[in-house]
Amino acid sequence: MSSSVLFVNLRRIKREGLESLLAARRLGHRVILLGRALPEFAQPLVHEFHQVDTYDLERSLKLAREIAGAHDIVGVPNFTEIDVQLVSAIAADLGLPGLSAQAALSARNKYAMKQALSGVAGVLPRYARVSDLAELRNAVADIGFPVVVKPTGASGSKGILELRTEADLEPAMALLQRIADPAFDPVFRQFGAEFIVEEYLTGTELSVEGFVAGGVVHQVAVTDKVTTEPFHLELSHRLPSVLPAAALAEIRTRTEQIVGALGFDNCAFHLEAKWGEHGMRFIEVAARPAGDYIASHLVPLATGIDFFANVIRVSTGEPLRLTPDREMQAGLRFVLAESAGRFDGLTGLADLVEDPGYHHVFTEVPVGADVALPPDNFGTQRVAAICARHTDRAGLDRLLDTAGTAVTATVTGGRE
């Protein structure tokens, strides 16, 4: 009987979901998919699909046991944010490598995460957990403006709000209470209307991509990133980072301390932080590979390392393969809709892609679909992504900065 890996759902971005399935195929595994739906693009690469509401932990565990009874399941790789705890529970139940239950909780709940890091000096912002306006007022009085507030269990930059004056508090809490509802996004079935308010951090934003396997931390890349204001949608990623060597050394040391304190093991990780006058300050870390094409495309383009294949290897206990075969700069720039309405396509793209430095163009919203902007919707403003690669950062910056001005989204029928 051929070995199989058990996937739990696929990533929201279709191309990332496709690449995860292709990685399993490259390693010679059959894919059994447990999830809410089987996308059309995945059908040729999935050997069996079992439909289940994966927010229902007990039902999903029961089905996973039945699947394991019929197949040689050698790993339960995790590619998604919302399934970290379920994958941890399935792996433990089947006796396969995975996160502990406590580490999975710390990875998913931003307040539990900060609590678990209380012993790591000098990296945490001041923070507090809040659930209503009165608690928010008290927390801000203690922390001081400006602050950032967000749901403890959100993903994909949903509900990240900056608060700079007293007048911001009441409308922010009203908006957060509306966002942190399963009717707005099913992710809030897990932790609901619980929020964390944190000291606003200044500095250069970055992320660290890596793995923990057998208790050993492997850091693959540091990514420089840019986010939008004020809702912090991720706009651009470029790697490897061009921060000074001393900064990168501290970031590597702090990253190892953080994932160790959280008890991460047998997983990929994507850690977000800022580098500034006080060194590295921690934002959050996920126990899964980075999205936004970082793990699926940018790391392989820059280093030759097959990140998604290693996500599967870490779930099966196989040795990781992390030796780079190139030293390139890779990055992407998202194309944003500037107003709500009907997305009618991209202008400026045809001339742009004549330059061979542009490696991929991904559309994230179908032509003809409606788009909305934050805070009404956090998932449709980014309509496309343009990936590029160059031998040096100056060349990469030129490619991506040009893309940011030359390619625009055409949106009609909406309002500002």
CSV table of C-alpha atoms in Angstrom, one decimal:
chain,number,residue,atom,x,y,z
A,1,MET,CA,0.0,0.0,0.0
A,2,SER,CA,1.4,3.4,-1.0
A,3,SER,CA,2.1,5.9,1.7
A,4,SER,CA,-0.4,8.8,2.0
A,5,VAL,CA,-0.4,12.1,3.7
A,6,LEU,CA,-3.6,13.5,5.2
A,7,PHE,CA,-4.2,17.1,4.3
A,8,VAL,CA,-6.7,19.2,6.3
A,9,ASN,CA,-8.2,21.7,4.0
A,10,LEU,CA,-6.2,23.7,1.4
A,11,ARG,CA,-4.9,27.2,1.4
A,12,ARG,CA,-7.4,30.0,0.4
A,13,ILE,CA,-5.1,31.2,-2.5
A,14,LYS,CA,-5.7,28.6,-5.2
A,15,ARG,CA,-2.1,28.6,-6.5
A,16,GLU,CA,-0.7,28.0,-3.0
A,17,GLY,CA,-3.2,25.1,-2.5
A,18,LEU,CA,-2.1,23.7,-5.9
A,19,GLU,CA,1.6,23.9,-5.0
A,20,SER,CA,1.1,22.1,-1.7
A,21,LEU,CA,-0.5,19.2,-3.6
A,22,LEU,CA,2.2,19.2,-6.2
A,23,ALA,CA,4.8,19.0,-3.4
A,24,ALA,CA,3.2,15.8,-2.1
A,25,ARG,CA,3.3,14.4,-5.6
A,26,ARG,CA,7.0,15.3,-5.9
A,27,LEU,CA,7.7,13.3,-2.7
A,28,GLY,CA,5.7,10.3,-4.0
A,29,HIS,CA,2.8,10.5,-1.5
A,30,ARG,CA,-0.9,10.0,-2.2
A,31,VAL,CA,-3.0,12.8,-0.8
A,32,ILE,CA,-6.1,12.2,1.2
A,33,LEU,CA,-8.0,15.4,1.8
A,34,LEU,CA,-10.2,16.0,4.9
A,35,GLY,CA,-12.0,19.3,4.5
A,36,ARG,CA,-15.0,21.5,3.9
A,37,ALA,CA,-14.8,21.4,0.1
A,38,LEU,CA,-12.8,19.9,-2.8
A,39,PRO,CA,-11.8,22.8,-5.2
A,40,GLU,CA,-12.0,22.0,-8.9
A,41,PHE,CA,-8.3,22.6,-9.3
A,42,ALA,CA,-7.4,20.0,-6.7
A,43,GLN,CA,-9.5,17.2,-8.0
A,44,PRO,CA,-6.7,15.6,-10.3
A,45,LEU,CA,-4.2,15.6,-7.4
A,46,VAL,CA,-6.4,14.4,-4.5
A,47,HIS,CA,-6.7,10.6,-4.3
A,48,GLU,CA,-9.6,10.7,-1.9
A,49,PHE,CA,-11.8,13.5,-0.4
A,50,HIS,CA,-13.7,13.3,2.8
A,51,GLN,CA,-16.1,16.2,3.5
A,52,VAL,CA,-16.5,17.4,7.0
A,53,ASP,CA,-17.0,20.6,9.0
A,54,THR,CA,-13.4,21.0,10.2
A,55,TYR,CA,-14.5,23.4,12.9
A,56,ASP,CA,-16.1,20.3,14.5
A,57,LEU,CA,-13.1,18.8,16.2
A,58,GLU,CA,-14.6,15.6,17.5
A,59,ARG,CA,-16.3,14.7,14.2
A,60,SER,CA,-13.1,15.5,12.3
A,61,LEU,CA,-11.0,13.4,14.6
A,62,LYS,CA,-13.3,10.5,14.2
A,63,LEU,CA,-13.2,10.7,10.5
A,64,ALA,CA,-9.4,10.9,10.5
A,65,ARG,CA,-9.2,7.7,12.5
A,66,GLU,CA,-11.4,6.0,10.0
A,67,ILE,CA,-9.2,7.2,7.1
A,68,ALA,CA,-6.1,6.0,8.9
A,69,GLY,CA,-7.6,2.6,9.3
A,70,ALA,CA,-7.9,2.3,5.5
A,71,HIS,CA,-4.7,4.0,4.5
A,72,ASP,CA,-1.0,4.1,5.4
A,73,ILE,CA,-1.0,7.7,6.7
A,74,VAL,CA,2.6,8.8,7.3
A,75,GLY,CA,2.0,12.5,8.0
A,76,VAL,CA,-0.5,15.2,8.6
A,77,PRO,CA,1.1,18.4,7.1
A,78,ASN,CA,-0.4,21.7,8.1
A,79,PHE,CA,-0.6,24.5,5.5
A,80,THR,CA,-3.4,26.6,7.0
A,81,GLU,CA,-3.9,28.9,9.9
A,82,ILE,CA,-7.3,27.9,11.1
A,83,ASP,CA,-6.5,24.2,11.2
A,84,VAL,CA,-3.4,24.3,13.4
A,85,GLN,CA,-5.2,22.9,16.4
A,86,LEU,CA,-7.1,20.2,14.5
A,87,VAL,CA,-3.9,19.0,12.7
A,88,SER,CA,-2.1,18.9,16.1
A,89,ALA,CA,-5.0,16.7,17.5
A,90,ILE,CA,-5.1,14.4,14.5
A,91,ALA,CA,-1.3,13.9,14.5
A,92,ALA,CA,-1.3,13.1,18.2
A,93,ASP,CA,-4.2,10.7,17.8
A,94,LEU,CA,-2.5,8.9,15.0
A,95,GLY,CA,1.0,8.9,16.7
A,96,LEU,CA,2.6,11.1,14.0
A,97,PRO,CA,4.9,14.1,14.4
A,98,GLY,CA,3.0,17.3,15.2
A,99,LEU,CA,2.6,20.2,17.5
A,100,SER,CA,1.6,19.6,21.1
A,101,ALA,CA,-1.9,20.8,22.1
A,102,GLN,CA,-0.5,23.6,24.2
A,103,ALA,CA,1.8,24.8,21.4
A,104,ALA,CA,-1.1,24.7,18.9
A,105,LEU,CA,-3.2,26.9,21.2
A,106,SER,CA,-0.4,29.4,21.7
A,107,ALA,CA,0.1,29.5,17.9
A,108,ARG,CA,-3.6,30.2,17.3
A,109,ASN,CA,-4.5,32.6,20.1
A,110,LYS,CA,-2.5,35.8,20.1
A,111,TYR,CA,-3.1,36.5,23.8
A,112,ALA,CA,-2.1,32.9,24.8
A,113,MET,CA,1.0,33.4,22.6
A,114,LYS,CA,2.0,36.6,24.4
A,115,GLN,CA,1.4,34.9,27.8
A,116,ALA,CA,3.7,32.0,26.8
A,117,LEU,CA,6.5,34.4,25.9
A,118,SER,CA,6.5,36.3,29.2
A,119,GLY,CA,9.9,34.8,30.1
A,120,VAL,CA,11.6,36.1,26.9
A,121,ALA,CA,12.8,39.5,27.9
A,122,GLY,CA,12.8,42.6,25.7
A,123,VAL,CA,10.8,41.4,22.7
A,124,LEU,CA,7.1,41.9,23.7
A,125,PRO,CA,5.1,45.1,23.4
A,126,ARG,CA,2.9,46.0,26.3
A,127,TYR,CA,-0.5,44.3,25.8
A,128,ALA,CA,-3.8,43.3,27.4
A,129,ARG,CA,-6.8,41.1,26.6
A,130,VAL,CA,-10.1,43.0,26.2
A,131,SER,CA,-13.7,42.0,25.3
A,132,ASP,CA,-15.6,45.3,25.5
A,133,LEU,CA,-15.3,49.1,25.4
A,134,ALA,CA,-14.7,49.5,29.2
A,135,GLU,CA,-11.9,47.0,29.1
A,136,LEU,CA,-10.4,48.7,26.0
A,137,ARG,CA,-10.5,52.1,27.7
A,138,ASN,CA,-8.7,50.7,30.8
A,139,ALA,CA,-6.1,48.9,28.7
A,140,VAL,CA,-5.3,52.0,26.6
A,141,ALA,CA,-5.1,54.1,29.7
A,142,ASP,CA,-2.4,51.7,31.0
A,143,ILE,CA,-0.5,51.2,27.7
A,144,GLY,CA,-0.8,54.7,26.2
A,145,PHE,CA,-1.6,55.8,22.6
A,146,PRO,CA,-1.0,54.8,19.9
A,147,VAL,CA,-2.1,51.2,20.1
A,148,VAL,CA,-3.1,48.4,17.8
A,149,VAL,CA,-6.1,46.2,18.6
A,150,LYS,CA,-7.1,43.0,16.8
A,151,PRO,CA,-9.0,39.7,17.4
A,152,THR,CA,-7.0,37.1,19.2
A,153,GLY,CA,-7.9,34.4,16.7
A,154,ALA,CA,-8.0,36.2,13.4
A,155,SER,CA,-5.9,35.5,10.4
A,156,GLY,CA,-5.2,37.3,7.1
A,157,SER,CA,-5.0,40.7,8.6
A,158,LYS,CA,-8.7,40.7,9.5
A,159,GLY,CA,-9.6,43.4,12.0
A,160,ILE,CA,-6.2,45.0,12.7
A,161,LEU,CA,-7.0,48.6,13.8
A,162,GLU,CA,-4.8,51.5,14.9
A,163,LEU,CA,-6.1,53.6,17.7
A,164,ARG,CA,-4.5,57.0,18.2
A,165,THR,CA,-7.0,59.1,20.2
A,166,GLU,CA,-9.8,58.6,22.7
A,167,ALA,CA,-12.3,59.3,19.9
A,168,ASP,CA,-11.1,56.1,18.1
A,169,LEU,CA,-12.1,53.7,20.9
A,170,GLU,CA,-15.9,53.5,20.7
A,171,PRO,CA,-16.1,53.1,16.9
A,172,ALA,CA,-13.2,50.6,16.9
A,173,MET,CA,-14.9,48.4,19.4
A,174,ALA,CA,-18.2,48.5,17.5
A,175,LEU,CA,-16.4,47.5,14.3
A,176,LEU,CA,-14.5,44.7,16.1
A,177,GLN,CA,-17.6,43.3,17.6
A,178,ARG,CA,-19.1,43.2,14.1
A,179,ILE,CA,-16.0,41.6,12.5
A,180,ALA,CA,-15.4,39.0,15.2
A,181,ASP,CA,-18.6,37.2,14.3
A,182,PRO,CA,-18.8,33.8,12.5
A,183,ALA,CA,-21.3,35.4,10.1
A,184,PHE,CA,-18.6,37.8,9.0
A,185,ASP,CA,-15.9,35.1,8.8
A,186,PRO,CA,-16.1,31.4,10.1
A,187,VAL,CA,-12.6,31.8,11.6
A,188,PHE,CA,-14.3,33.5,14.6
A,189,ARG,CA,-16.0,30.2,15.5
A,190,GLN,CA,-12.8,29.4,17.3
A,191,PHE,CA,-12.2,32.3,19.7
A,192,GLY,CA,-15.1,34.7,19.1
A,193,ALA,CA,-15.1,38.3,20.2
A,194,GLU,CA,-11.9,38.3,22.2
A,195,PHE,CA,-9.3,41.0,21.4
A,196,ILE,CA,-5.8,41.9,22.2
A,197,VAL,CA,-4.6,45.5,22.4
A,198,GLU,CA,-0.9,46.2,22.1
A,199,GLU,CA,1.6,49.0,22.1
A,200,TYR,CA,2.1,50.3,18.6
A,201,LEU,CA,5.5,49.3,17.4
A,202,THR,CA,7.7,51.3,15.0
A,203,GLY,CA,10.5,50.2,12.8
A,204,THR,CA,11.0,48.0,9.7
A,205,GLU,CA,8.6,45.2,9.4
A,206,LEU,CA,9.9,41.7,8.7
A,207,SER,CA,9.1,38.0,8.8
A,208,VAL,CA,11.2,34.9,9.5
A,209,GLU,CA,10.4,31.7,7.6
A,210,GLY,CA,11.6,28.4,9.0
A,211,PHE,CA,11.0,25.0,10.6
A,212,VAL,CA,11.3,23.2,13.9
A,213,ALA,CA,12.1,19.5,13.5
A,214,GLY,CA,13.1,17.2,16.4
A,215,GLY,CA,13.5,20.2,18.6
A,216,VAL,CA,16.0,21.9,16.2
A,217,VAL,CA,15.1,25.4,14.8
A,218,HIS,CA,16.0,25.9,11.1
A,219,GLN,CA,15.7,29.4,9.8
A,220,VAL,CA,15.4,29.6,6.0
A,221,ALA,CA,14.9,33.3,5.2
A,222,VAL,CA,14.1,36.7,6.6
A,223,THR,CA,11.7,38.7,4.5
A,224,ASP,CA,11.3,42.5,4.3
A,225,LYS,CA,7.7,43.5,4.1
A,226,VAL,CA,5.5,46.5,3.6
A,227,THR,CA,1.9,46.7,4.8
A,228,THR,CA,-0.9,49.2,4.1
A,229,GLU,CA,-2.2,51.9,6.4
A,230,PRO,CA,-4.3,51.8,8.4
A,231,PHE,CA,-5.5,48.2,8.1
A,232,HIS,CA,-2.1,46.5,7.7
A,233,LEU,CA,-2.9,44.4,4.6
A,234,GLU,CA,0.4,43.0,3.3
A,235,LEU,CA,1.4,44.9,0.2
A,236,SER,CA,5.0,43.8,-0.6
A,237,HIS,CA,7.5,41.1,0.4
A,238,ARG,CA,11.1,40.9,-0.6
A,239,LEU,CA,13.7,38.4,0.4
A,240,PRO,CA,16.3,37.8,1.6
A,241,SER,CA,16.3,40.8,3.9
A,242,VAL,CA,18.8,43.6,3.4
A,243,LEU,CA,18.8,44.5,7.1
A,244,PRO,CA,22.4,44.9,8.5
A,245,ALA,CA,24.2,41.7,9.5
A,246,ALA,CA,24.1,42.6,13.2
A,247,ALA,CA,20.3,43.1,13.0
A,248,LEU,CA,19.9,39.7,11.3
A,249,ALA,CA,22.0,38.0,13.9
A,250,GLU,CA,19.8,39.3,16.7
A,251,ILE,CA,16.7,38.4,14.8
A,252,ARG,CA,17.9,34.8,14.4
A,253,THR,CA,18.7,34.6,18.1
A,254,ARG,CA,15.4,36.0,19.2
A,255,THR,CA,13.5,33.8,16.7
A,256,GLU,CA,15.0,30.7,18.2
A,257,GLN,CA,14.2,31.9,21.7
A,258,ILE,CA,10.6,32.6,20.8
A,259,VAL,CA,9.7,29.4,19.0
A,260,GLY,CA,11.5,27.5,21.7
A,261,ALA,CA,9.5,29.2,24.5
A,262,LEU,CA,6.2,28.4,22.6
A,263,GLY,CA,7.1,24.8,22.4
A,264,PHE,CA,7.0,24.6,18.6
A,265,ASP,CA,8.1,21.3,17.1
A,266,ASN,CA,7.4,19.3,13.9
A,267,CYS,CA,6.1,22.3,12.1
A,268,ALA,CA,6.9,25.2,9.8
A,269,PHE,CA,6.7,28.7,11.2
A,270,HIS,CA,6.2,32.2,10.0
A,271,LEU,CA,7.2,34.8,12.5
A,272,GLU,CA,6.4,38.5,12.2
A,273,ALA,CA,8.3,41.3,14.0
A,274,LYS,CA,9.7,44.8,13.6
A,275,TRP,CA,13.3,46.0,13.7
A,276,GLY,CA,13.9,49.4,15.2
A,277,GLU,CA,15.9,51.4,17.7
A,278,HIS,CA,15.1,48.9,20.5
A,279,GLY,CA,16.1,45.9,18.4
A,280,MET,CA,13.7,43.2,17.4
A,281,ARG,CA,10.1,43.6,18.8
A,282,PHE,CA,7.8,40.6,18.4
A,283,ILE,CA,4.4,40.8,16.7
A,284,GLU,CA,3.2,37.2,16.3
A,285,VAL,CA,4.2,33.8,14.9
A,286,ALA,CA,2.2,31.2,13.0
A,287,ALA,CA,2.9,27.4,13.1
A,288,ARG,CA,2.5,27.0,9.4
A,289,PRO,CA,4.2,28.2,6.2
A,290,ALA,CA,3.9,31.9,5.2
A,291,GLY,CA,1.2,32.8,2.8
A,292,ASP,CA,1.3,35.6,0.1
A,293,TYR,CA,3.4,33.2,-2.1
A,294,ILE,CA,6.4,33.6,0.2
A,295,ALA,CA,6.8,30.0,1.0
A,296,SER,CA,5.3,28.6,-2.2
A,297,HIS,CA,7.2,30.8,-4.6
A,298,LEU,CA,9.5,33.5,-3.2
A,299,VAL,CA,11.7,31.2,-1.1
A,300,PRO,CA,12.2,28.7,-4.0
A,301,LEU,CA,12.9,31.5,-6.4
A,302,ALA,CA,15.5,33.1,-4.1
A,303,THR,CA,17.2,30.0,-2.7
A,304,GLY,CA,16.1,26.9,-4.6
A,305,ILE,CA,14.7,25.4,-1.3
A,306,ASP,CA,11.5,23.6,-1.8
A,307,PHE,CA,9.7,25.0,1.2
A,308,PHE,CA,6.4,23.2,0.7
A,309,ALA,CA,8.1,19.8,0.2
A,310,ASN,CA,9.8,20.4,3.6
A,311,VAL,CA,6.4,21.2,5.2
A,312,ILE,CA,5.5,17.6,4.2
A,313,ARG,CA,8.8,16.2,5.3
A,314,VAL,CA,8.6,17.7,8.8
A,315,SER,CA,5.1,16.1,9.2
A,316,THR,CA,6.4,12.7,8.3
A,317,GLY,CA,9.7,12.9,10.3
A,318,GLU,CA,11.8,12.7,7.2
A,319,PRO,CA,15.1,14.8,7.1
A,320,LEU,CA,14.6,18.3,5.9
A,321,ARG,CA,16.4,19.5,2.8
A,322,LEU,CA,17.4,23.1,3.3
A,323,THR,CA,20.6,23.6,1.4
A,324,PRO,CA,20.2,26.5,-1.0
A,325,ASP,CA,21.4,26.2,-4.6
A,326,ARG,CA,21.3,29.9,-5.5
A,327,GLU,CA,21.5,33.4,-4.1
A,328,MET,CA,18.9,35.5,-5.7
A,329,GLN,CA,16.5,38.3,-4.6
A,330,ALA,CA,12.8,37.5,-5.0
A,331,GLY,CA,9.7,39.5,-4.1
A,332,LEU,CA,6.2,40.5,-5.0
A,333,ARG,CA,3.9,43.5,-5.1
A,334,PHE,CA,0.1,43.3,-4.7
A,335,VAL,CA,-2.2,45.3,-7.0
A,336,LEU,CA,-4.9,46.9,-4.9
A,337,ALA,CA,-8.4,48.0,-5.9
A,338,GLU,CA,-8.7,51.7,-4.9
A,339,SER,CA,-12.5,51.7,-4.7
A,340,ALA,CA,-15.3,49.2,-4.2
A,341,GLY,CA,-17.3,48.0,-7.2
A,342,ARG,CA,-16.9,45.5,-10.0
A,343,PHE,CA,-13.4,44.4,-10.9
A,344,ASP,CA,-13.0,44.8,-14.7
A,345,GLY,CA,-9.3,43.7,-15.0
A,346,LEU,CA,-5.8,45.1,-14.9
A,347,THR,CA,-4.3,47.8,-17.0
A,348,GLY,CA,-0.6,48.1,-17.8
A,349,LEU,CA,0.2,44.4,-17.4
A,350,ALA,CA,1.0,43.5,-21.1
A,351,ASP,CA,3.9,45.9,-21.4
A,352,LEU,CA,5.2,45.1,-18.0
A,353,VAL,CA,5.7,41.4,-18.4
A,354,GLU,CA,7.8,41.8,-21.5
A,355,ASP,CA,10.7,42.2,-18.9
A,356,PRO,CA,11.9,38.6,-18.1
A,357,GLY,CA,12.5,39.7,-14.5
A,358,TYR,CA,8.8,39.3,-13.8
A,359,HIS,CA,8.3,35.6,-12.9
A,360,HIS,CA,4.7,35.2,-12.1
A,361,VAL,CA,1.4,37.2,-12.2
A,362,PHE,CA,-1.4,35.8,-10.0
A,363,THR,CA,-5.0,37.0,-10.1
A,364,GLU,CA,-6.8,36.8,-6.8
A,365,VAL,CA,-10.2,38.2,-7.8
A,366,PRO,CA,-11.9,37.0,-10.9
A,367,VAL,CA,-12.7,39.6,-13.6
A,368,GLY,CA,-16.4,40.6,-13.1
A,369,ALA,CA,-16.4,39.9,-9.4
A,370,ASP,CA,-17.4,42.5,-6.8
A,371,VAL,CA,-14.6,43.9,-4.6
A,372,ALA,CA,-14.9,45.7,-1.3
A,373,LEU,CA,-12.4,47.5,0.8
A,374,PRO,CA,-11.5,47.2,4.5
A,375,PRO,CA,-13.2,47.3,7.0
A,376,ASP,CA,-16.2,45.9,5.0
A,377,ASN,CA,-14.0,43.1,3.6
A,378,PHE,CA,-10.4,42.2,4.2
A,379,GLY,CA,-10.1,39.7,1.4
A,380,THR,CA,-10.9,41.3,-2.0
A,381,GLN,CA,-8.9,44.6,-2.1
A,382,ARG,CA,-5.8,42.7,-3.3
A,383,VAL,CA,-6.8,41.7,-6.8
A,384,ALA,CA,-3.5,40.5,-8.2
A,385,ALA,CA,0.1,39.8,-7.2
A,386,ILE,CA,3.2,40.3,-9.4
A,387,CYS,CA,6.3,38.3,-8.5
A,388,ALA,CA,9.8,39.2,-9.7
A,389,ARG,CA,13.4,37.9,-9.3
A,390,HIS,CA,16.7,39.6,-9.7
A,391,THR,CA,20.4,39.0,-8.9
A,392,ASP,CA,20.5,42.0,-6.5
A,393,ARG,CA,18.1,44.1,-4.4
A,394,ALA,CA,18.4,47.3,-6.4
A,395,GLY,CA,17.2,45.4,-9.5
A,396,LEU,CA,14.4,43.7,-7.6
A,397,ASP,CA,13.2,47.0,-6.1
A,398,ARG,CA,13.2,48.5,-9.6
A,399,LEU,CA,11.0,45.7,-10.9
A,400,LEU,CA,8.5,45.8,-8.1
A,401,ASP,CA,8.3,49.5,-7.7
A,402,THR,CA,7.6,49.8,-11.5
A,403,ALA,CA,4.9,47.2,-11.1
A,404,GLY,CA,3.4,49.2,-8.3
A,405,THR,CA,2.9,52.2,-10.5
A,406,ALA,CA,2.4,50.7,-14.0
A,407,VAL,CA,-0.3,48.1,-13.2
A,408,THR,CA,-3.6,49.3,-11.9
A,409,ALA,CA,-7.0,47.7,-11.1
A,410,THR,CA,-10.0,48.9,-13.1
A,411,VAL,CA,-13.0,49.0,-10.9
A,412,THR,CA,-16.4,50.3,-12.0
A,413,GLY,CA,-19.9,50.7,-10.6
A,414,GLY,CA,-18.8,51.4,-7.0
A,415,ARG,CA,-18.2,54.4,-4.8
A,416,GLU,CA,-15.2,55.7,-3.0
